[in-house]
Amino acid sequence: MKVRSVALSILLSAAMVSPSLLRADNITYSIDQTVGAGSVTGTITTDGTIGVLNTGGVIDGPVGSAGNIVAVNLVLSDGTNTEPLSGGIFTSLGSGLIASATDLTFDFGAPGGFALYSGYSNYDQLCYSTGCGGISIYNVGLDGQTVAISETGTQVIGTVPDASGLSLAGITAIGILGAFRKKFMISPQSC
């Protein structure tokens, strides 16, 4: 019985250490992209959905109703001006934004696009689509500038920090559990 208690404790610890083993909560993806002379850095948090994300809607502040997006905390730079983008209007026309347990990707071959705007449609825009020319940042600080990079295919736009390390820790704990169980397994005794 003692072996089972220890084994259960190790398994539960591995599940808590490795959120990618049991995923039912929000997933936060780190964004760190260079876009021409500009950049996009920060995080996008989803509701944990794996697969194509529904992103239409309006979000205001850290939590809102933007489909599968729970929060956006980005900093946009066009090479001259820098502004935070943490609320506003988020739209998706198509099925290009795709989430996995480790990556947030955009399929530039899919119809439509994914756009993030601050409170006004002409202020601080970030766009992922072939219509934007790939990835573009527009009008940061109301300067009217656009910076863009051309993209094709499916590109990773964000990753879960240390997801591979956490998965490896969970798998290692399960391996240790298996070795522990085999070494200390009690054979049934005959009466």
Short mmCIF file of N, CA and C in Angstrom, two decimals:
data_model
loop_
_atom_site.label_atom_id
_atom_site.label_comp_id
_atom_site.label_asym_id
_atom_site.label_seq_id
_atom_site.Cartn_x
_atom_site.Cartn_y
_atom_site.Cartn_z
N MET A 1 0.81 -1.20 0.00
CA MET A 1 0.00 0.00 0.00
C MET A 1 0.85 1.26 0.00
N LYS A 2 1.97 1.22 0.73
CA LYS A 2 2.83 2.38 0.81
C LYS A 2 3.38 2.74 -0.58
N VAL A 3 3.70 1.72 -1.38
CA VAL A 3 4.23 1.94 -2.73
C VAL A 3 3.18 2.65 -3.59
N ARG A 4 1.93 2.26 -3.45
CA ARG A 4 0.85 2.90 -4.22
C ARG A 4 0.69 4.37 -3.83
N SER A 5 0.79 4.68 -2.54
CA SER A 5 0.67 6.07 -2.09
C SER A 5 1.80 6.93 -2.64
N VAL A 6 3.02 6.39 -2.60
CA VAL A 6 4.16 7.12 -3.14
C VAL A 6 3.99 7.29 -4.65
N ALA A 7 3.58 6.24 -5.32
CA ALA A 7 3.40 6.30 -6.78
C ALA A 7 2.34 7.33 -7.15
N LEU A 8 1.24 7.35 -6.42
CA LEU A 8 0.18 8.32 -6.69
C LEU A 8 0.68 9.75 -6.45
N SER A 9 1.44 9.95 -5.40
CA SER A 9 2.00 11.27 -5.11
C SER A 9 2.91 11.74 -6.23
N ILE A 10 3.77 10.86 -6.73
CA ILE A 10 4.69 11.22 -7.81
C ILE A 10 3.91 11.55 -9.08
N LEU A 11 2.90 10.75 -9.40
CA LEU A 11 2.10 10.99 -10.60
C LEU A 11 1.36 12.32 -10.52
N LEU A 12 0.78 12.63 -9.37
CA LEU A 12 0.08 13.90 -9.21
C LEU A 12 1.05 15.06 -9.28
N SER A 13 2.23 14.91 -8.72
CA SER A 13 3.26 15.96 -8.80
C SER A 13 3.66 16.20 -10.25
N ALA A 14 3.84 15.12 -11.02
CA ALA A 14 4.21 15.26 -12.42
C ALA A 14 3.13 15.99 -13.20
N ALA A 15 1.88 15.70 -12.90
CA ALA A 15 0.78 16.37 -13.59
C ALA A 15 0.74 17.85 -13.27
N MET A 16 1.06 18.22 -12.02
CA MET A 16 1.07 19.63 -11.65
C MET A 16 2.28 20.35 -12.24
N VAL A 17 3.42 19.67 -12.30
CA VAL A 17 4.62 20.28 -12.85
C VAL A 17 4.51 20.46 -14.35
N SER A 18 3.84 19.55 -15.02
CA SER A 18 3.77 19.59 -16.48
C SER A 18 2.35 19.87 -16.94
N PRO A 19 1.99 21.17 -17.10
CA PRO A 19 0.63 21.49 -17.51
C PRO A 19 0.29 20.97 -18.89
N SER A 20 1.29 20.66 -19.72
CA SER A 20 0.97 20.15 -21.05
C SER A 20 0.46 18.71 -20.99
N LEU A 21 0.66 18.01 -19.85
CA LEU A 21 0.14 16.66 -19.73
C LEU A 21 -1.37 16.67 -19.49
N LEU A 22 -1.84 17.61 -18.71
CA LEU A 22 -3.27 17.75 -18.43
C LEU A 22 -3.67 19.19 -18.74
N ARG A 23 -4.22 19.45 -19.92
CA ARG A 23 -4.49 20.82 -20.35
C ARG A 23 -5.98 21.07 -20.37
N ALA A 24 -6.45 21.83 -19.39
CA ALA A 24 -7.84 22.26 -19.39
C ALA A 24 -7.95 23.72 -19.01
N ASP A 25 -6.82 24.36 -18.77
CA ASP A 25 -6.81 25.74 -18.35
C ASP A 25 -6.32 26.64 -19.48
N ASN A 26 -6.21 27.91 -19.21
CA ASN A 26 -5.72 28.87 -20.20
C ASN A 26 -4.30 28.53 -20.63
N ILE A 27 -3.97 28.90 -21.86
CA ILE A 27 -2.61 28.73 -22.37
C ILE A 27 -2.10 30.12 -22.75
N THR A 28 -0.92 30.47 -22.25
CA THR A 28 -0.30 31.75 -22.57
C THR A 28 0.88 31.51 -23.50
N TYR A 29 0.83 32.18 -24.65
CA TYR A 29 1.88 32.07 -25.66
C TYR A 29 2.71 33.34 -25.64
N SER A 30 4.03 33.19 -25.61
CA SER A 30 4.94 34.34 -25.69
C SER A 30 5.14 34.71 -27.15
N ILE A 31 5.03 35.99 -27.44
CA ILE A 31 5.20 36.51 -28.79
C ILE A 31 6.47 37.35 -28.79
N ASP A 32 7.37 37.09 -29.72
CA ASP A 32 8.61 37.86 -29.85
C ASP A 32 9.02 37.82 -31.31
N GLN A 33 8.50 38.75 -32.10
CA GLN A 33 8.74 38.76 -33.54
C GLN A 33 9.31 40.10 -33.99
N THR A 34 10.22 40.00 -34.94
CA THR A 34 10.71 41.19 -35.62
C THR A 34 9.87 41.35 -36.88
N VAL A 35 9.36 42.53 -37.09
CA VAL A 35 8.54 42.83 -38.27
C VAL A 35 9.17 44.03 -38.96
N GLY A 36 9.99 43.76 -39.97
CA GLY A 36 10.72 44.85 -40.62
C GLY A 36 11.56 45.59 -39.61
N ALA A 37 11.40 46.91 -39.55
CA ALA A 37 12.12 47.72 -38.57
C ALA A 37 11.45 47.69 -37.20
N GLY A 38 10.27 47.07 -37.11
CA GLY A 38 9.50 47.04 -35.87
C GLY A 38 9.53 45.69 -35.19
N SER A 39 8.65 45.56 -34.19
CA SER A 39 8.59 44.31 -33.44
C SER A 39 7.24 44.16 -32.73
N VAL A 40 6.94 42.92 -32.38
CA VAL A 40 5.78 42.57 -31.57
C VAL A 40 6.30 41.70 -30.44
N THR A 41 6.08 42.11 -29.19
CA THR A 41 6.50 41.32 -28.04
C THR A 41 5.36 41.28 -27.02
N GLY A 42 5.37 40.26 -26.19
CA GLY A 42 4.36 40.14 -25.14
C GLY A 42 3.72 38.78 -25.13
N THR A 43 2.42 38.74 -24.79
CA THR A 43 1.72 37.47 -24.68
C THR A 43 0.31 37.54 -25.25
N ILE A 44 -0.16 36.40 -25.73
CA ILE A 44 -1.56 36.17 -26.08
C ILE A 44 -2.00 34.96 -25.29
N THR A 45 -3.09 35.08 -24.54
CA THR A 45 -3.60 33.98 -23.73
C THR A 45 -4.92 33.50 -24.33
N THR A 46 -5.03 32.18 -24.49
CA THR A 46 -6.26 31.57 -25.00
C THR A 46 -6.95 30.81 -23.88
N ASP A 47 -8.15 30.34 -24.18
CA ASP A 47 -8.92 29.60 -23.18
C ASP A 47 -8.52 28.12 -23.10
N GLY A 48 -7.44 27.73 -23.77
CA GLY A 48 -6.98 26.34 -23.73
C GLY A 48 -7.43 25.51 -24.91
N THR A 49 -8.22 26.10 -25.82
CA THR A 49 -8.67 25.38 -27.00
C THR A 49 -7.46 24.98 -27.85
N ILE A 50 -7.46 23.74 -28.32
CA ILE A 50 -6.43 23.24 -29.22
C ILE A 50 -7.09 23.10 -30.60
N GLY A 51 -6.45 23.65 -31.62
CA GLY A 51 -6.99 23.61 -32.97
C GLY A 51 -7.26 25.03 -33.47
N VAL A 52 -8.15 25.16 -34.43
CA VAL A 52 -8.47 26.47 -35.01
C VAL A 52 -9.17 27.31 -33.96
N LEU A 53 -8.71 28.56 -33.82
CA LEU A 53 -9.29 29.45 -32.82
C LEU A 53 -10.32 30.38 -33.44
N ASN A 54 -11.40 30.60 -32.73
CA ASN A 54 -12.42 31.58 -33.08
C ASN A 54 -12.03 32.85 -32.34
N THR A 55 -11.71 33.91 -33.07
CA THR A 55 -11.20 35.10 -32.42
C THR A 55 -12.04 36.34 -32.64
N GLY A 56 -13.21 36.21 -33.20
CA GLY A 56 -14.02 37.40 -33.43
C GLY A 56 -14.56 37.96 -32.14
N GLY A 57 -14.67 39.27 -32.05
CA GLY A 57 -15.27 39.87 -30.88
C GLY A 57 -14.51 41.07 -30.39
N VAL A 58 -14.93 41.55 -29.24
CA VAL A 58 -14.32 42.73 -28.63
C VAL A 58 -13.83 42.33 -27.25
N ILE A 59 -12.64 42.79 -26.93
CA ILE A 59 -12.09 42.53 -25.61
C ILE A 59 -11.70 43.87 -25.01
N ASP A 60 -11.90 44.05 -23.73
CA ASP A 60 -11.54 45.31 -23.09
C ASP A 60 -10.79 44.99 -21.81
N GLY A 61 -9.51 45.26 -21.80
CA GLY A 61 -8.70 44.95 -20.63
C GLY A 61 -8.23 43.51 -20.66
N PRO A 62 -7.95 42.95 -19.48
CA PRO A 62 -7.34 41.63 -19.46
C PRO A 62 -8.28 40.47 -19.78
N VAL A 63 -9.59 40.62 -19.59
CA VAL A 63 -10.52 39.53 -19.86
C VAL A 63 -11.70 40.09 -20.63
N GLY A 64 -12.14 39.35 -21.63
CA GLY A 64 -13.27 39.82 -22.43
C GLY A 64 -13.93 38.69 -23.17
N SER A 65 -14.63 39.01 -24.23
CA SER A 65 -15.36 38.00 -24.99
C SER A 65 -14.88 38.00 -26.43
N ALA A 66 -13.66 37.55 -26.63
CA ALA A 66 -13.09 37.53 -27.97
C ALA A 66 -12.89 36.09 -28.44
N GLY A 67 -13.96 35.32 -28.42
CA GLY A 67 -13.86 33.93 -28.83
C GLY A 67 -12.94 33.17 -27.89
N ASN A 68 -11.91 32.52 -28.44
CA ASN A 68 -10.99 31.74 -27.63
C ASN A 68 -9.86 32.57 -27.02
N ILE A 69 -9.78 33.85 -27.34
CA ILE A 69 -8.73 34.69 -26.77
C ILE A 69 -9.22 35.26 -25.44
N VAL A 70 -8.42 35.06 -24.39
CA VAL A 70 -8.77 35.51 -23.06
C VAL A 70 -8.10 36.85 -22.76
N ALA A 71 -6.84 37.01 -23.17
CA ALA A 71 -6.12 38.25 -22.90
C ALA A 71 -5.04 38.47 -23.94
N VAL A 72 -4.77 39.74 -24.22
CA VAL A 72 -3.69 40.13 -25.11
C VAL A 72 -2.90 41.21 -24.39
N ASN A 73 -1.62 40.98 -24.24
CA ASN A 73 -0.72 41.95 -23.61
C ASN A 73 0.52 42.06 -24.48
N LEU A 74 0.41 42.86 -25.53
CA LEU A 74 1.48 43.01 -26.49
C LEU A 74 2.04 44.43 -26.48
N VAL A 75 3.25 44.56 -26.96
CA VAL A 75 3.86 45.86 -27.20
C VAL A 75 4.22 45.89 -28.68
N LEU A 76 3.68 46.88 -29.38
CA LEU A 76 3.96 47.06 -30.81
C LEU A 76 4.97 48.18 -31.00
N SER A 77 5.91 47.96 -31.91
CA SER A 77 6.86 49.00 -32.28
C SER A 77 6.96 49.03 -33.79
N ASP A 78 6.95 50.22 -34.36
CA ASP A 78 7.15 50.35 -35.80
C ASP A 78 8.56 50.81 -36.13
N GLY A 79 9.44 50.75 -35.14
CA GLY A 79 10.81 51.20 -35.32
C GLY A 79 11.01 52.63 -34.88
N THR A 80 9.91 53.38 -34.77
CA THR A 80 9.98 54.77 -34.32
C THR A 80 9.21 54.93 -33.02
N ASN A 81 7.98 54.47 -33.00
CA ASN A 81 7.11 54.57 -31.82
C ASN A 81 6.83 53.19 -31.25
N THR A 82 6.55 53.18 -29.94
CA THR A 82 6.21 51.94 -29.23
C THR A 82 4.95 52.20 -28.42
N GLU A 83 3.98 51.27 -28.52
CA GLU A 83 2.72 51.40 -27.78
C GLU A 83 2.26 50.03 -27.30
N PRO A 84 1.62 49.98 -26.12
CA PRO A 84 1.04 48.71 -25.66
C PRO A 84 -0.26 48.41 -26.41
N LEU A 85 -0.54 47.15 -26.59
CA LEU A 85 -1.81 46.70 -27.18
C LEU A 85 -2.36 45.65 -26.23
N SER A 86 -3.29 46.05 -25.37
CA SER A 86 -3.79 45.12 -24.35
C SER A 86 -5.31 45.13 -24.25
N GLY A 87 -5.96 45.60 -25.23
CA GLY A 87 -7.41 45.59 -25.25
C GLY A 87 -7.84 46.09 -26.61
N GLY A 88 -9.09 46.06 -26.90
CA GLY A 88 -9.56 46.59 -28.17
C GLY A 88 -10.36 45.59 -28.96
N ILE A 89 -10.22 45.66 -30.26
CA ILE A 89 -11.04 44.86 -31.17
C ILE A 89 -10.17 43.78 -31.80
N PHE A 90 -10.64 42.56 -31.78
CA PHE A 90 -9.92 41.44 -32.34
C PHE A 90 -10.83 40.75 -33.33
N THR A 91 -10.37 40.58 -34.55
CA THR A 91 -11.22 39.94 -35.54
C THR A 91 -10.46 38.84 -36.26
N SER A 92 -11.19 37.86 -36.70
CA SER A 92 -10.61 36.79 -37.49
C SER A 92 -11.61 36.43 -38.58
N LEU A 93 -11.16 36.49 -39.79
CA LEU A 93 -11.99 36.08 -40.91
C LEU A 93 -11.29 34.89 -41.54
N GLY A 94 -11.68 33.70 -41.15
CA GLY A 94 -11.04 32.51 -41.69
C GLY A 94 -10.60 31.58 -40.59
N SER A 95 -9.75 30.65 -40.97
CA SER A 95 -9.34 29.60 -40.04
C SER A 95 -7.83 29.49 -39.92
N GLY A 96 -7.14 30.62 -40.03
CA GLY A 96 -5.69 30.58 -40.05
C GLY A 96 -5.01 30.54 -38.70
N LEU A 97 -5.66 30.98 -37.63
CA LEU A 97 -5.03 31.00 -36.31
C LEU A 97 -5.26 29.65 -35.63
N ILE A 98 -4.16 28.95 -35.33
CA ILE A 98 -4.24 27.58 -34.84
C ILE A 98 -3.38 27.45 -33.58
N ALA A 99 -3.94 26.83 -32.54
CA ALA A 99 -3.23 26.64 -31.28
C ALA A 99 -2.93 25.16 -31.05
N SER A 100 -1.74 24.90 -30.53
CA SER A 100 -1.40 23.58 -30.02
C SER A 100 -0.99 23.77 -28.56
N ALA A 101 -0.61 22.70 -27.90
CA ALA A 101 -0.20 22.81 -26.50
C ALA A 101 1.11 23.56 -26.36
N THR A 102 1.86 23.71 -27.46
CA THR A 102 3.17 24.36 -27.36
C THR A 102 3.32 25.58 -28.26
N ASP A 103 2.52 25.69 -29.34
CA ASP A 103 2.71 26.77 -30.31
C ASP A 103 1.40 27.42 -30.72
N LEU A 104 1.47 28.70 -31.04
CA LEU A 104 0.40 29.44 -31.68
C LEU A 104 0.90 29.73 -33.09
N THR A 105 0.18 29.25 -34.09
CA THR A 105 0.62 29.41 -35.47
C THR A 105 -0.43 30.14 -36.29
N PHE A 106 0.02 30.69 -37.42
CA PHE A 106 -0.91 31.28 -38.38
C PHE A 106 -0.61 30.69 -39.75
N ASP A 107 -1.66 30.21 -40.42
CA ASP A 107 -1.55 29.65 -41.76
C ASP A 107 -1.85 30.75 -42.76
N PHE A 108 -0.79 31.26 -43.41
CA PHE A 108 -0.95 32.35 -44.36
C PHE A 108 -1.59 31.90 -45.67
N GLY A 109 -1.78 30.58 -45.84
CA GLY A 109 -2.49 30.07 -47.01
C GLY A 109 -3.99 29.97 -46.79
N ALA A 110 -4.43 30.10 -45.55
CA ALA A 110 -5.86 30.02 -45.23
C ALA A 110 -6.54 31.32 -45.64
N PRO A 111 -7.83 31.25 -45.99
CA PRO A 111 -8.53 32.49 -46.34
C PRO A 111 -8.71 33.38 -45.11
N GLY A 112 -8.77 34.67 -45.35
CA GLY A 112 -9.01 35.61 -44.26
C GLY A 112 -7.74 35.97 -43.53
N GLY A 113 -7.89 36.45 -42.31
CA GLY A 113 -6.75 36.88 -41.52
C GLY A 113 -7.11 37.06 -40.07
N PHE A 114 -6.14 37.51 -39.31
CA PHE A 114 -6.29 37.74 -37.89
C PHE A 114 -5.74 39.13 -37.60
N ALA A 115 -6.56 40.01 -37.06
CA ALA A 115 -6.14 41.39 -36.82
C ALA A 115 -6.44 41.79 -35.38
N LEU A 116 -5.51 42.54 -34.81
CA LEU A 116 -5.66 43.07 -33.46
C LEU A 116 -5.59 44.58 -33.55
N TYR A 117 -6.56 45.25 -32.97
CA TYR A 117 -6.61 46.72 -32.97
C TYR A 117 -6.74 47.19 -31.54
N SER A 118 -6.16 48.34 -31.24
CA SER A 118 -6.48 48.94 -29.95
C SER A 118 -7.89 49.49 -30.05
N GLY A 119 -8.34 50.30 -29.13
CA GLY A 119 -9.72 50.75 -29.05
C GLY A 119 -10.33 51.32 -30.31
N TYR A 120 -9.53 51.78 -31.25
CA TYR A 120 -10.06 52.39 -32.47
C TYR A 120 -9.51 51.65 -33.67
N SER A 121 -10.29 51.53 -34.73
CA SER A 121 -9.86 50.74 -35.88
C SER A 121 -8.71 51.36 -36.64
N ASN A 122 -8.37 52.62 -36.39
CA ASN A 122 -7.26 53.24 -37.12
C ASN A 122 -6.05 53.48 -36.23
N TYR A 123 -5.95 52.80 -35.09
CA TYR A 123 -4.89 53.06 -34.14
C TYR A 123 -4.26 51.75 -33.69
N ASP A 124 -2.94 51.64 -33.70
CA ASP A 124 -2.20 50.47 -33.23
C ASP A 124 -2.77 49.16 -33.78
N GLN A 125 -2.48 48.87 -35.01
CA GLN A 125 -3.00 47.66 -35.63
C GLN A 125 -1.88 46.63 -35.82
N LEU A 126 -2.21 45.37 -35.58
CA LEU A 126 -1.34 44.24 -35.87
C LEU A 126 -2.16 43.29 -36.72
N CYS A 127 -1.63 42.91 -37.87
CA CYS A 127 -2.40 42.09 -38.81
C CYS A 127 -1.57 40.90 -39.28
N TYR A 128 -2.20 39.73 -39.28
CA TYR A 128 -1.63 38.51 -39.86
C TYR A 128 -2.55 38.07 -40.99
N SER A 129 -2.12 38.23 -42.25
CA SER A 129 -2.91 37.74 -43.39
C SER A 129 -2.17 38.04 -44.67
N THR A 130 -2.59 37.38 -45.74
CA THR A 130 -2.01 37.70 -47.04
C THR A 130 -2.47 39.09 -47.47
N GLY A 131 -3.66 39.52 -47.03
CA GLY A 131 -4.16 40.86 -47.35
C GLY A 131 -3.30 41.96 -46.74
N CYS A 132 -2.66 41.66 -45.61
CA CYS A 132 -1.74 42.62 -44.97
C CYS A 132 -0.33 42.48 -45.55
N GLY A 133 -0.15 41.53 -46.43
CA GLY A 133 1.17 41.29 -46.97
C GLY A 133 2.01 40.35 -46.11
N GLY A 134 1.40 39.68 -45.16
CA GLY A 134 2.10 38.81 -44.22
C GLY A 134 1.78 39.25 -42.81
N ILE A 135 2.79 39.79 -42.13
CA ILE A 135 2.59 40.37 -40.81
C ILE A 135 2.85 41.87 -40.93
N SER A 136 1.91 42.68 -40.46
CA SER A 136 2.12 44.13 -40.54
C SER A 136 1.72 44.81 -39.24
N ILE A 137 2.42 45.91 -38.97
CA ILE A 137 2.14 46.78 -37.84
C ILE A 137 1.86 48.16 -38.43
N TYR A 138 0.73 48.77 -38.02
CA TYR A 138 0.32 50.03 -38.63
C TYR A 138 -0.04 51.06 -37.58
N ASN A 139 0.37 52.28 -37.83
CA ASN A 139 -0.11 53.48 -37.14
C ASN A 139 0.17 53.51 -35.64
N VAL A 140 1.30 52.96 -35.21
CA VAL A 140 1.66 53.01 -33.79
C VAL A 140 1.93 54.46 -33.42
N GLY A 141 1.26 54.95 -32.39
CA GLY A 141 1.41 56.34 -31.99
C GLY A 141 0.82 57.32 -32.99
N LEU A 142 -0.13 56.86 -33.80
CA LEU A 142 -0.79 57.68 -34.82
C LEU A 142 0.19 58.30 -35.81
N ASP A 143 1.29 57.59 -36.12
CA ASP A 143 2.28 58.14 -37.04
C ASP A 143 2.01 57.78 -38.50
N GLY A 144 1.03 56.92 -38.76
CA GLY A 144 0.68 56.55 -40.13
C GLY A 144 1.66 55.60 -40.79
N GLN A 145 2.71 55.17 -40.09
CA GLN A 145 3.70 54.28 -40.67
C GLN A 145 3.21 52.84 -40.67
N THR A 146 3.65 52.09 -41.66
CA THR A 146 3.41 50.65 -41.72
C THR A 146 4.74 49.95 -41.87
N VAL A 147 4.95 48.92 -41.06
CA VAL A 147 6.08 48.02 -41.24
C VAL A 147 5.50 46.63 -41.46
N ALA A 148 6.09 45.86 -42.36
CA ALA A 148 5.54 44.55 -42.69
C ALA A 148 6.64 43.60 -43.13
N ILE A 149 6.36 42.32 -42.98
CA ILE A 149 7.21 41.28 -43.55
C ILE A 149 6.31 40.30 -44.28
N SER A 150 6.78 39.82 -45.39
CA SER A 150 6.03 38.86 -46.19
C SER A 150 6.16 37.47 -45.57
N GLU A 151 5.06 36.75 -45.47
CA GLU A 151 5.06 35.39 -44.93
C GLU A 151 4.21 34.49 -45.81
N THR A 152 4.58 33.22 -45.89
CA THR A 152 3.79 32.20 -46.59
C THR A 152 3.78 30.94 -45.74
N GLY A 153 2.86 30.05 -46.04
CA GLY A 153 2.79 28.79 -45.30
C GLY A 153 2.31 29.00 -43.88
N THR A 154 2.58 28.03 -43.03
CA THR A 154 2.20 28.10 -41.63
C THR A 154 3.42 28.50 -40.82
N GLN A 155 3.30 29.58 -40.07
CA GLN A 155 4.41 30.12 -39.30
C GLN A 155 4.06 30.17 -37.82
N VAL A 156 5.01 29.84 -36.97
CA VAL A 156 4.84 29.96 -35.52
C VAL A 156 4.90 31.44 -35.17
N ILE A 157 3.87 31.92 -34.50
CA ILE A 157 3.87 33.33 -34.08
C ILE A 157 4.02 33.46 -32.56
N GLY A 158 3.86 32.34 -31.83
CA GLY A 158 4.04 32.35 -30.39
C GLY A 158 4.30 30.96 -29.86
N THR A 159 4.97 30.88 -28.72
CA THR A 159 5.27 29.59 -28.11
C THR A 159 4.96 29.65 -26.62
N VAL A 160 4.67 28.48 -26.05
CA VAL A 160 4.48 28.38 -24.61
C VAL A 160 5.87 28.33 -23.99
N PRO A 161 6.19 29.24 -23.09
CA PRO A 161 7.53 29.24 -22.50
C PRO A 161 7.83 27.94 -21.77
N ASP A 162 8.97 27.35 -22.07
CA ASP A 162 9.48 26.17 -21.38
C ASP A 162 8.55 24.97 -21.45
N ALA A 163 7.66 24.90 -22.43
CA ALA A 163 6.73 23.78 -22.52
C ALA A 163 7.47 22.46 -22.68
N SER A 164 8.52 22.43 -23.49
CA SER A 164 9.25 21.19 -23.69
C SER A 164 9.95 20.75 -22.41
N GLY A 165 10.48 21.70 -21.65
CA GLY A 165 11.13 21.36 -20.39
C GLY A 165 10.15 20.80 -19.38
N LEU A 166 8.96 21.39 -19.32
CA LEU A 166 7.95 20.90 -18.39
C LEU A 166 7.47 19.52 -18.79
N SER A 167 7.28 19.28 -20.09
CA SER A 167 6.87 17.96 -20.56
C SER A 167 7.93 16.93 -20.22
N LEU A 168 9.19 17.29 -20.44
CA LEU A 168 10.28 16.38 -20.13
C LEU A 168 10.31 16.05 -18.65
N ALA A 169 10.06 17.04 -17.80
CA ALA A 169 10.03 16.79 -16.35
C ALA A 169 8.90 15.83 -16.00
N GLY A 170 7.74 16.00 -16.62
CA GLY A 170 6.62 15.10 -16.37
C GLY A 170 6.90 13.68 -16.83
N ILE A 171 7.47 13.54 -18.01
CA ILE A 171 7.80 12.22 -18.55
C ILE A 171 8.87 11.56 -17.68
N THR A 172 9.86 12.32 -17.23
CA THR A 172 10.90 11.78 -16.34
C THR A 172 10.29 11.27 -15.05
N ALA A 173 9.37 12.04 -14.47
CA ALA A 173 8.72 11.62 -13.23
C ALA A 173 7.94 10.32 -13.43
N ILE A 174 7.29 10.18 -14.56
CA ILE A 174 6.54 8.94 -14.84
C ILE A 174 7.51 7.78 -15.00
N GLY A 175 8.66 8.01 -15.64
CA GLY A 175 9.68 6.96 -15.78
C GLY A 175 10.22 6.52 -14.44
N ILE A 176 10.49 7.48 -13.55
CA ILE A 176 10.97 7.15 -12.21
C ILE A 176 9.92 6.35 -11.45
N LEU A 177 8.66 6.75 -11.62
CA LEU A 177 7.57 6.03 -10.99
C LEU A 177 7.54 4.57 -11.45
N GLY A 178 7.69 4.35 -12.75
CA GLY A 178 7.70 2.99 -13.30
C GLY A 178 8.85 2.17 -12.76
N ALA A 179 10.05 2.76 -12.68
CA ALA A 179 11.21 2.05 -12.15
C ALA A 179 11.01 1.75 -10.67
N PHE A 180 10.47 2.71 -9.93
CA PHE A 180 10.23 2.55 -8.50
C PHE A 180 9.23 1.42 -8.27
N ARG A 181 8.19 1.40 -9.08
CA ARG A 181 7.14 0.39 -8.93
C ARG A 181 7.70 -0.99 -9.19
N LYS A 182 8.52 -1.12 -10.25
CA LYS A 182 9.08 -2.42 -10.60
C LYS A 182 10.03 -2.92 -9.52
N LYS A 183 10.86 -2.04 -8.96
CA LYS A 183 11.85 -2.42 -7.97
C LYS A 183 11.20 -2.86 -6.66
N PHE A 184 10.15 -2.18 -6.27
CA PHE A 184 9.55 -2.44 -4.97
C PHE A 184 8.20 -3.16 -5.04
N MET A 185 7.91 -3.78 -6.17
CA MET A 185 6.65 -4.49 -6.31
C MET A 185 6.64 -5.71 -5.40
N ILE A 186 5.60 -5.86 -4.65
CA ILE A 186 5.48 -6.98 -3.70
C ILE A 186 4.80 -8.13 -4.40
N SER A 187 5.41 -9.31 -4.32
CA SER A 187 4.83 -10.50 -4.92
C SER A 187 3.72 -11.03 -4.02
N PRO A 188 2.66 -11.56 -4.64
CA PRO A 188 1.58 -12.11 -3.83
C PRO A 188 2.09 -13.33 -3.05
N GLN A 189 1.67 -13.47 -1.82
CA GLN A 189 2.09 -14.62 -0.99
C GLN A 189 0.99 -15.65 -0.95
N SER A 190 1.40 -16.87 -0.94
CA SER A 190 0.41 -17.95 -0.87
C SER A 190 0.07 -18.26 0.58
N CYS A 191 -1.13 -18.70 0.81
CA CYS A 191 -1.58 -18.97 2.18
C CYS A 191 -1.28 -20.37 2.59
#
